[in-house]
């Protein structure tokens, strides 16, 4: 993860923990006052694989302790971003947190709809590189199954990765690029970009991170305005009915020419399927 994204995420954590509105950081597009960025309300009943990851111990109960998104990929297996478990993001050593939960079927985090399931194991990809954000995957094993909720994984060469494919990103994160966290689930429609376009947007260097097609895929709109943002991390990017990505990083939110960058699921398929216990 580049320093820019880290800074944004640190802002997220402090604003969640203190429930203060910490609207800082570089300017971002306030394109629409809807959400994820530029999206619409969505229902978990229609997308049962969209889940939240929370810890009330760390983040309080106002929004069910939510701090990341995730996707159910088998009854007892959930995937999210490795960076969600960074000590810097949590503000605590993950080994000392005893109440990580996956929250399913709860459209509005202020309510009690749906279920909270304890996490019995957290596998953070040992090849995840915090500096570059490569391999940004964690696999969570649930203490109890969530039957019938899984989304299929996209494999290498899946048509869903084709440039121009329509994809949807889901989350409870920032809807305005200004620390305004959603209480309810939103989704936004974006397009999968060519690896070359992603690399042009993120060439690396001091100001921005570098796109690495081996473990990343990027998506957005040329004009910006629709994107994932802080608090959406780890959440699903779905195209053609398959999970193609997990919200990972980007420069700002919804900014033209700065697409969202996602963990490329097909690149880590074996790491995921090898941990499915059902
Ligand atoms: C974040 O800080 C973050 N616009 C997530 C997604 C994006 C940017 C930042 C993509 O968690």
Coordinates of C-alpha atoms in Angstrom, one line a residue, residues 15 21 30 62 76 91 112-113 115 130 234 237:
X15 CA -12.9 8.6 12.5
X21 CA -15.9 13.5 11.2
X30 CA -17.5 14.7 -4.6
X62 CA -22.8 2.1 16.4
X76 CA -17.6 -21.5 6.0
X91 CA -4.9 0.2 15.8
X112 CA -29.8 -6.2 14.2
X113 CA -31.1 -7.9 11.1
X115 CA -26.5 -12.8 11.7
X130 CA 2.3 -3.9 2.7
X234 CA -12.0 -6.2 1.3
X237 CA -16.2 -6.7 -7.1

